[in-house]
Amino acid sequence: MNARRQLENDWYQGGIPANVEIGRDAYLDSSYAFAACRTERAAGVRLGACCGVYDRATLVVGPDGEVTVGDYSCLNGTYIICRQRITIGAHCLLSWGVVITDAGPSPDTSFEARSAALTATGHGQDRGWPCVGEPQPVTIEDNVWIGFDAVVLPGVRVGRGSIVGCRTIVDRDIRPYSVVVGNPARVVRQLDPDDTESARQRAFQEHLRG
């Protein structure tokens, strides 16, 4: 479980944990993305076919964490913090500075609880991030675009085909095909579904005719 695989010509020599599953033709620019990946699950991280992990993207995954990234999705400098489960669908684009976390204090977490967590972290051997409150799974459905510096908080589901604006804070579920911006996120537009199977077939036929 502790063995790590090396990427060819990687500047970082920490390697990729053995329990990271990498789909065909997926691209990783450095194993540094997994420097803080400590999941002990049999398949703690799954990267789908043809997905990409670029530009110092970071997966901070605790011992019980499980992260899944779908086919053709791109993590470009994205920061994932997982204590339980984070699921990212297919054909998603997550920009630099995006944070997706299934763990963190809720608004009603007391000062004493936060302080105790920070103190415990400071005295821990691995200096892991503070554990305050129970983790809540996060799901990003297929074909979602999340702009730079946006934050998706614990327990959130972002619906298929949605767009999350830059520096938006998502603290509640987003319906499919929504455009959301602001802090907290608010819906500013509903999109027409254009990624259905019938729409893909029409686009494919138009491409062949062109």
PDB file of C-alpha atoms in Angstrom:
ATOM      1  CA  MET A   1       0.000   0.000   0.000  1.00  0.00           C
ATOM      2  CA  ASN A   2       2.914   2.357   0.748  1.00  0.00           C
ATOM      3  CA  ALA A   3       4.816   1.689  -2.496  1.00  0.00           C
ATOM      4  CA  ARG A   4       4.961   4.631  -4.877  1.00  0.00           C
ATOM      5  CA  ARG A   5       5.449   4.687  -8.637  1.00  0.00           C
ATOM      6  CA  GLN A   6       7.763   7.162 -10.321  1.00  0.00           C
ATOM      7  CA  LEU A   7       6.844   9.333 -13.279  1.00  0.00           C
ATOM      8  CA  GLU A   8       9.469   9.563 -15.969  1.00  0.00           C
ATOM      9  CA  ASN A   9      11.399  12.860 -15.885  1.00  0.00           C
ATOM     10  CA  ASP A  10       9.465  14.055 -12.828  1.00  0.00           C
ATOM     11  CA  TRP A  11      11.162  16.840 -10.871  1.00  0.00           C
ATOM     12  CA  TYR A  12       9.482  15.535  -7.684  1.00  0.00           C
ATOM     13  CA  GLN A  13      10.712  12.148  -6.521  1.00  0.00           C
ATOM     14  CA  GLY A  14       7.919  11.362  -4.065  1.00  0.00           C
ATOM     15  CA  GLY A  15       6.099   9.219  -6.610  1.00  0.00           C
ATOM     16  CA  ILE A  16       2.464   8.176  -7.004  1.00  0.00           C
ATOM     17  CA  PRO A  17       0.834   6.013  -4.305  1.00  0.00           C
ATOM     18  CA  ALA A  18       0.074   2.447  -5.361  1.00  0.00           C
ATOM     19  CA  ASN A  19      -3.635   2.909  -4.584  1.00  0.00           C
ATOM     20  CA  VAL A  20      -4.056   5.641  -7.200  1.00  0.00           C
ATOM     21  CA  GLU A  21      -5.757   4.222 -10.313  1.00  0.00           C
ATOM     22  CA  ILE A  22      -4.861   6.042 -13.522  1.00  0.00           C
ATOM     23  CA  GLY A  23      -7.023   5.569 -16.625  1.00  0.00           C
ATOM     24  CA  ARG A  24      -5.688   5.166 -20.145  1.00  0.00           C
ATOM     25  CA  ASP A  25      -4.075   8.219 -21.718  1.00  0.00           C
ATOM     26  CA  ALA A  26      -4.479  10.281 -18.545  1.00  0.00           C
ATOM     27  CA  TYR A  27      -1.791  12.937 -18.064  1.00  0.00           C
ATOM     28  CA  LEU A  28      -0.028  13.954 -14.843  1.00  0.00           C
ATOM     29  CA  ASP A  29       2.617  16.651 -15.022  1.00  0.00           C
ATOM     30  CA  SER A  30       4.106  15.692 -11.638  1.00  0.00           C
ATOM     31  CA  SER A  31       3.580  13.221  -8.834  1.00  0.00           C
ATOM     32  CA  TYR A  32       3.758  16.226  -6.505  1.00  0.00           C
ATOM     33  CA  ALA A  33      -0.042  16.301  -6.847  1.00  0.00           C
ATOM     34  CA  PHE A  34      -0.067  13.310  -4.462  1.00  0.00           C
ATOM     35  CA  ALA A  35       2.506  14.515  -1.913  1.00  0.00           C
ATOM     36  CA  ALA A  36      -0.272  14.918   0.687  1.00  0.00           C
ATOM     37  CA  CYS A  37      -2.317  11.909  -0.433  1.00  0.00           C
ATOM     38  CA  ARG A  38      -2.515   9.554   2.565  1.00  0.00           C
ATOM     39  CA  THR A  39      -5.627   7.555   1.767  1.00  0.00           C
ATOM     40  CA  GLU A  40      -5.526   3.947   2.900  1.00  0.00           C
ATOM     41  CA  ARG A  41      -8.413   2.766   0.743  1.00  0.00           C
ATOM     42  CA  ALA A  42      -7.743   0.074  -1.839  1.00  0.00           C
ATOM     43  CA  ALA A  43      -8.551   2.573  -4.601  1.00  0.00           C
ATOM     44  CA  GLY A  44      -8.189   5.877  -2.816  1.00  0.00           C
ATOM     45  CA  VAL A  45      -7.977   7.968  -5.997  1.00  0.00           C
ATOM     46  CA  ARG A  46      -9.368   7.093  -9.420  1.00  0.00           C
ATOM     47  CA  LEU A  47      -8.439   9.176 -12.452  1.00  0.00           C
ATOM     48  CA  GLY A  48     -10.520   8.450 -15.543  1.00  0.00           C
ATOM     49  CA  ALA A  49      -9.413   7.976 -19.118  1.00  0.00           C
ATOM     50  CA  CYS A  50      -7.842  10.968 -20.836  1.00  0.00           C
ATOM     51  CA  CYS A  51      -8.145  13.245 -17.818  1.00  0.00           C
ATOM     52  CA  GLY A  52      -5.396  15.696 -16.882  1.00  0.00           C
ATOM     53  CA  VAL A  53      -3.790  16.835 -13.635  1.00  0.00           C
ATOM     54  CA  TYR A  54      -1.809  19.992 -14.351  1.00  0.00           C
ATOM     55  CA  ASP A  55       0.031  22.981 -12.912  1.00  0.00           C
ATOM     56  CA  ARG A  56       0.548  21.983  -9.276  1.00  0.00           C
ATOM     57  CA  ALA A  57      -2.906  20.528  -8.753  1.00  0.00           C
ATOM     58  CA  THR A  58      -2.974  19.063  -5.238  1.00  0.00           C
ATOM     59  CA  LEU A  59      -4.936  16.193  -3.734  1.00  0.00           C
ATOM     60  CA  VAL A  60      -4.934  16.311   0.062  1.00  0.00           C
ATOM     61  CA  VAL A  61      -6.625  13.022   0.938  1.00  0.00           C
ATOM     62  CA  GLY A  62      -6.947  11.642   4.465  1.00  0.00           C
ATOM     63  CA  PRO A  63      -6.761   7.966   5.457  1.00  0.00           C
ATOM     64  CA  ASP A  64     -10.490   7.358   4.840  1.00  0.00           C
ATOM     65  CA  GLY A  65     -10.748   9.611   1.794  1.00  0.00           C
ATOM     66  CA  GLU A  66     -11.815   8.582  -1.698  1.00  0.00           C
ATOM     67  CA  VAL A  67     -11.548  10.821  -4.778  1.00  0.00           C
ATOM     68  CA  THR A  68     -12.915   9.979  -8.234  1.00  0.00           C
ATOM     69  CA  VAL A  69     -12.277  12.062 -11.354  1.00  0.00           C
ATOM     70  CA  GLY A  70     -14.200  11.153 -14.497  1.00  0.00           C
ATOM     71  CA  ASP A  71     -13.047  10.699 -18.083  1.00  0.00           C
ATOM     72  CA  TYR A  72     -11.761  13.751 -19.976  1.00  0.00           C
ATOM     73  CA  SER A  73     -11.853  16.002 -16.913  1.00  0.00           C
ATOM     74  CA  CYS A  74      -9.100  18.516 -16.198  1.00  0.00           C
ATOM     75  CA  LEU A  75      -7.712  19.654 -12.847  1.00  0.00           C
ATOM     76  CA  ASN A  76      -5.607  22.712 -13.626  1.00  0.00           C
ATOM     77  CA  GLY A  77      -4.015  23.902 -10.403  1.00  0.00           C
ATOM     78  CA  THR A  78      -7.042  22.680  -8.452  1.00  0.00           C
ATOM     79  CA  TYR A  79      -6.874  21.970  -4.707  1.00  0.00           C
ATOM     80  CA  ILE A  80      -8.901  18.992  -3.457  1.00  0.00           C
ATOM     81  CA  ILE A  81      -9.258  18.360   0.283  1.00  0.00           C
ATOM     82  CA  CYS A  82     -10.958  15.056   1.043  1.00  0.00           C
ATOM     83  CA  ARG A  83     -11.626  13.231   4.293  1.00  0.00           C
ATOM     84  CA  GLN A  84     -14.485  11.052   3.026  1.00  0.00           C
ATOM     85  CA  ARG A  85     -15.562  11.288  -0.622  1.00  0.00           C
ATOM     86  CA  ILE A  86     -15.299  13.751  -3.500  1.00  0.00           C
ATOM     87  CA  THR A  87     -16.665  12.746  -6.894  1.00  0.00           C
ATOM     88  CA  ILE A  88     -15.952  14.746 -10.058  1.00  0.00           C
ATOM     89  CA  GLY A  89     -17.766  13.688 -13.199  1.00  0.00           C
ATOM     90  CA  ALA A  90     -16.653  13.423 -16.822  1.00  0.00           C
ATOM     91  CA  HIS A  91     -15.799  16.354 -19.101  1.00  0.00           C
ATOM     92  CA  CYS A  92     -15.310  18.810 -16.224  1.00  0.00           C
ATOM     93  CA  LEU A  93     -12.898  21.740 -16.241  1.00  0.00           C
ATOM     94  CA  LEU A  94     -11.641  23.003 -12.885  1.00  0.00           C
ATOM     95  CA  SER A  95      -9.467  26.094 -13.026  1.00  0.00           C
ATOM     96  CA  TRP A  96      -6.455  27.220 -11.000  1.00  0.00           C
ATOM     97  CA  GLY A  97      -7.050  28.090  -7.387  1.00  0.00           C
ATOM     98  CA  VAL A  98     -10.332  26.166  -7.175  1.00  0.00           C
ATOM     99  CA  VAL A  99     -10.846  24.497  -3.789  1.00  0.00           C
ATOM    100  CA  ILE A 100     -13.175  21.529  -3.358  1.00  0.00           C
ATOM    101  CA  THR A 101     -13.491  20.239   0.182  1.00  0.00           C
ATOM    102  CA  ASP A 102     -15.718  17.743   1.950  1.00  0.00           C
ATOM    103  CA  ALA A 103     -14.380  18.756   5.365  1.00  0.00           C
ATOM    104  CA  GLY A 104     -14.332  21.909   7.407  1.00  0.00           C
ATOM    105  CA  PRO A 105     -16.034  23.759  10.228  1.00  0.00           C
ATOM    106  CA  SER A 106     -19.693  24.649   9.856  1.00  0.00           C
ATOM    107  CA  PRO A 107     -20.868  28.191  10.641  1.00  0.00           C
ATOM    108  CA  ASP A 108     -21.980  27.093  14.104  1.00  0.00           C
ATOM    109  CA  THR A 109     -18.667  25.451  15.036  1.00  0.00           C
ATOM    110  CA  SER A 110     -17.500  27.025  18.269  1.00  0.00           C
ATOM    111  CA  PHE A 111     -14.263  28.921  18.714  1.00  0.00           C
ATOM    112  CA  GLU A 112     -13.220  26.353  21.307  1.00  0.00           C
ATOM    113  CA  ALA A 113     -13.658  23.484  18.836  1.00  0.00           C
ATOM    114  CA  ARG A 114     -11.617  25.264  16.167  1.00  0.00           C
ATOM    115  CA  SER A 115      -8.892  26.119  18.656  1.00  0.00           C
ATOM    116  CA  ALA A 116      -8.708  22.533  19.922  1.00  0.00           C
ATOM    117  CA  ALA A 117      -8.392  21.195  16.366  1.00  0.00           C
ATOM    118  CA  LEU A 118      -5.552  23.582  15.542  1.00  0.00           C
ATOM    119  CA  THR A 119      -3.748  22.699  18.766  1.00  0.00           C
ATOM    120  CA  ALA A 120      -4.077  18.968  18.066  1.00  0.00           C
ATOM    121  CA  THR A 121      -2.731  19.491  14.554  1.00  0.00           C
ATOM    122  CA  GLY A 122       0.271  21.383  15.844  1.00  0.00           C
ATOM    123  CA  HIS A 123       1.175  18.497  18.141  1.00  0.00           C
ATOM    124  CA  GLY A 124       0.558  15.765  15.568  1.00  0.00           C
ATOM    125  CA  GLN A 125       3.402  13.920  13.881  1.00  0.00           C
ATOM    126  CA  ASP A 126       2.285  14.532  10.295  1.00  0.00           C
ATOM    127  CA  ARG A 127       0.842  18.030  10.860  1.00  0.00           C
ATOM    128  CA  GLY A 128      -2.315  17.097   8.953  1.00  0.00           C
ATOM    129  CA  TRP A 129      -5.073  19.643   8.461  1.00  0.00           C
ATOM    130  CA  PRO A 130      -7.435  20.300  11.413  1.00  0.00           C
ATOM    131  CA  CYS A 131     -10.413  17.956  11.712  1.00  0.00           C
ATOM    132  CA  VAL A 132     -13.422  20.005  12.779  1.00  0.00           C
ATOM    133  CA  GLY A 133     -16.908  18.593  12.247  1.00  0.00           C
ATOM    134  CA  GLU A 134     -18.032  15.583  10.219  1.00  0.00           C
ATOM    135  CA  PRO A 135     -17.115  15.333   6.516  1.00  0.00           C
ATOM    136  CA  GLN A 136     -19.907  15.624   3.948  1.00  0.00           C
ATOM    137  CA  PRO A 137     -19.452  14.149   0.456  1.00  0.00           C
ATOM    138  CA  VAL A 138     -19.192  16.499  -2.515  1.00  0.00           C
ATOM    139  CA  THR A 139     -20.353  15.654  -6.038  1.00  0.00           C
ATOM    140  CA  ILE A 140     -19.547  17.572  -9.210  1.00  0.00           C
ATOM    141  CA  GLU A 141     -21.685  16.144 -11.989  1.00  0.00           C
ATOM    142  CA  ASP A 142     -20.640  15.792 -15.647  1.00  0.00           C
ATOM    143  CA  ASN A 143     -19.719  18.711 -17.894  1.00  0.00           C
ATOM    144  CA  VAL A 144     -19.230  21.336 -15.179  1.00  0.00           C
ATOM    145  CA  TRP A 145     -16.911  24.331 -15.515  1.00  0.00           C
ATOM    146  CA  ILE A 146     -15.597  25.955 -12.338  1.00  0.00           C
ATOM    147  CA  GLY A 147     -13.748  29.269 -12.675  1.00  0.00           C
ATOM    148  CA  PHE A 148     -10.563  30.251 -10.883  1.00  0.00           C
ATOM    149  CA  ASP A 149     -10.463  30.701  -7.090  1.00  0.00           C
ATOM    150  CA  ALA A 150     -13.992  29.338  -6.625  1.00  0.00           C
ATOM    151  CA  VAL A 151     -14.693  27.269  -3.500  1.00  0.00           C
ATOM    152  CA  VAL A 152     -17.089  24.304  -3.270  1.00  0.00           C
ATOM    153  CA  LEU A 153     -17.914  23.560   0.363  1.00  0.00           C
ATOM    154  CA  PRO A 154     -18.838  20.266   2.103  1.00  0.00           C
ATOM    155  CA  GLY A 155     -22.094  18.514   1.263  1.00  0.00           C
ATOM    156  CA  VAL A 156     -22.624  20.297  -2.068  1.00  0.00           C
ATOM    157  CA  ARG A 157     -23.783  18.783  -5.368  1.00  0.00           C
ATOM    158  CA  VAL A 158     -23.114  20.848  -8.491  1.00  0.00           C
ATOM    159  CA  GLY A 159     -25.544  19.804 -11.204  1.00  0.00           C
ATOM    160  CA  ARG A 160     -24.639  18.655 -14.686  1.00  0.00           C
ATOM    161  CA  GLY A 161     -23.735  21.281 -17.260  1.00  0.00           C
ATOM    162  CA  SER A 162     -23.387  24.101 -14.740  1.00  0.00           C
ATOM    163  CA  ILE A 163     -20.909  26.980 -14.718  1.00  0.00           C
ATOM    164  CA  VAL A 164     -19.488  28.310 -11.445  1.00  0.00           C
ATOM    165  CA  GLY A 165     -18.083  31.806 -11.824  1.00  0.00           C
ATOM    166  CA  CYS A 166     -14.616  32.877 -10.689  1.00  0.00           C
ATOM    167  CA  ARG A 167     -14.249  33.343  -6.916  1.00  0.00           C
ATOM    168  CA  THR A 168     -17.743  32.049  -6.255  1.00  0.00           C
ATOM    169  CA  ILE A 169     -18.443  30.356  -2.911  1.00  0.00           C
ATOM    170  CA  VAL A 170     -20.790  27.389  -3.365  1.00  0.00           C
ATOM    171  CA  ASP A 171     -22.379  26.422  -0.055  1.00  0.00           C
ATOM    172  CA  ARG A 172     -25.550  24.721  -1.324  1.00  0.00           C
ATOM    173  CA  ASP A 173     -26.674  22.410  -4.138  1.00  0.00           C
ATOM    174  CA  ILE A 174     -26.709  23.844  -7.661  1.00  0.00           C
ATOM    175  CA  ARG A 175     -29.384  22.678 -10.103  1.00  0.00           C
ATOM    176  CA  PRO A 176     -28.228  21.296 -13.470  1.00  0.00           C
ATOM    177  CA  TYR A 177     -27.430  23.803 -16.232  1.00  0.00           C
ATOM    178  CA  SER A 178     -27.155  26.771 -13.877  1.00  0.00           C
ATOM    179  CA  VAL A 179     -24.741  29.677 -14.036  1.00  0.00           C
ATOM    180  CA  VAL A 180     -23.863  30.810 -10.521  1.00  0.00           C
ATOM    181  CA  VAL A 181     -21.732  33.670  -9.185  1.00  0.00           C
ATOM    182  CA  GLY A 182     -21.056  35.463  -5.926  1.00  0.00           C
ATOM    183  CA  ASN A 183     -20.635  34.772  -2.225  1.00  0.00           C
ATOM    184  CA  PRO A 184     -22.754  32.912  -1.485  1.00  0.00           C
ATOM    185  CA  ALA A 185     -23.486  31.570  -4.956  1.00  0.00           C
ATOM    186  CA  ARG A 186     -26.626  32.839  -6.650  1.00  0.00           C
ATOM    187  CA  VAL A 187     -28.124  31.702  -9.943  1.00  0.00           C
ATOM    188  CA  VAL A 188     -27.909  34.339 -12.670  1.00  0.00           C
ATOM    189  CA  ARG A 189     -28.910  32.213 -15.649  1.00  0.00           C
ATOM    190  CA  GLN A 190     -30.311  28.825 -16.664  1.00  0.00           C
ATOM    191  CA  LEU A 191     -28.743  27.154 -19.686  1.00  0.00           C
ATOM    192  CA  ASP A 192     -30.442  25.046 -22.317  1.00  0.00           C
ATOM    193  CA  PRO A 193     -29.186  21.448 -22.114  1.00  0.00           C
ATOM    194  CA  ASP A 194     -26.772  20.994 -25.028  1.00  0.00           C
ATOM    195  CA  ASP A 195     -24.853  17.944 -23.860  1.00  0.00           C
ATOM    196  CA  THR A 196     -27.521  15.278 -24.175  1.00  0.00           C
ATOM    197  CA  GLU A 197     -26.905  12.210 -26.311  1.00  0.00           C
ATOM    198  CA  SER A 198     -29.195  13.539 -29.070  1.00  0.00           C
ATOM    199  CA  ALA A 199     -27.354  16.888 -29.065  1.00  0.00           C
ATOM    200  CA  ARG A 200     -24.004  15.125 -29.339  1.00  0.00           C
ATOM    201  CA  GLN A 201     -25.254  13.069 -32.269  1.00  0.00           C
ATOM    202  CA  ARG A 202     -26.498  16.195 -34.053  1.00  0.00           C
ATOM    203  CA  ALA A 203     -23.154  17.917 -33.518  1.00  0.00           C
ATOM    204  CA  PHE A 204     -21.315  14.849 -34.780  1.00  0.00           C
ATOM    205  CA  GLN A 205     -23.426  14.682 -37.936  1.00  0.00           C
ATOM    206  CA  GLU A 206     -22.914  18.411 -38.564  1.00  0.00           C
ATOM    207  CA  HIS A 207     -19.184  17.906 -38.179  1.00  0.00           C
ATOM    208  CA  LEU A 208     -19.213  15.083 -40.732  1.00  0.00           C
ATOM    209  CA  ARG A 209     -21.180  17.208 -43.212  1.00  0.00           C
ATOM    210  CA  GLY A 210     -18.743  20.108 -42.745  1.00  0.00           C
TER     211      GLY A 210
END
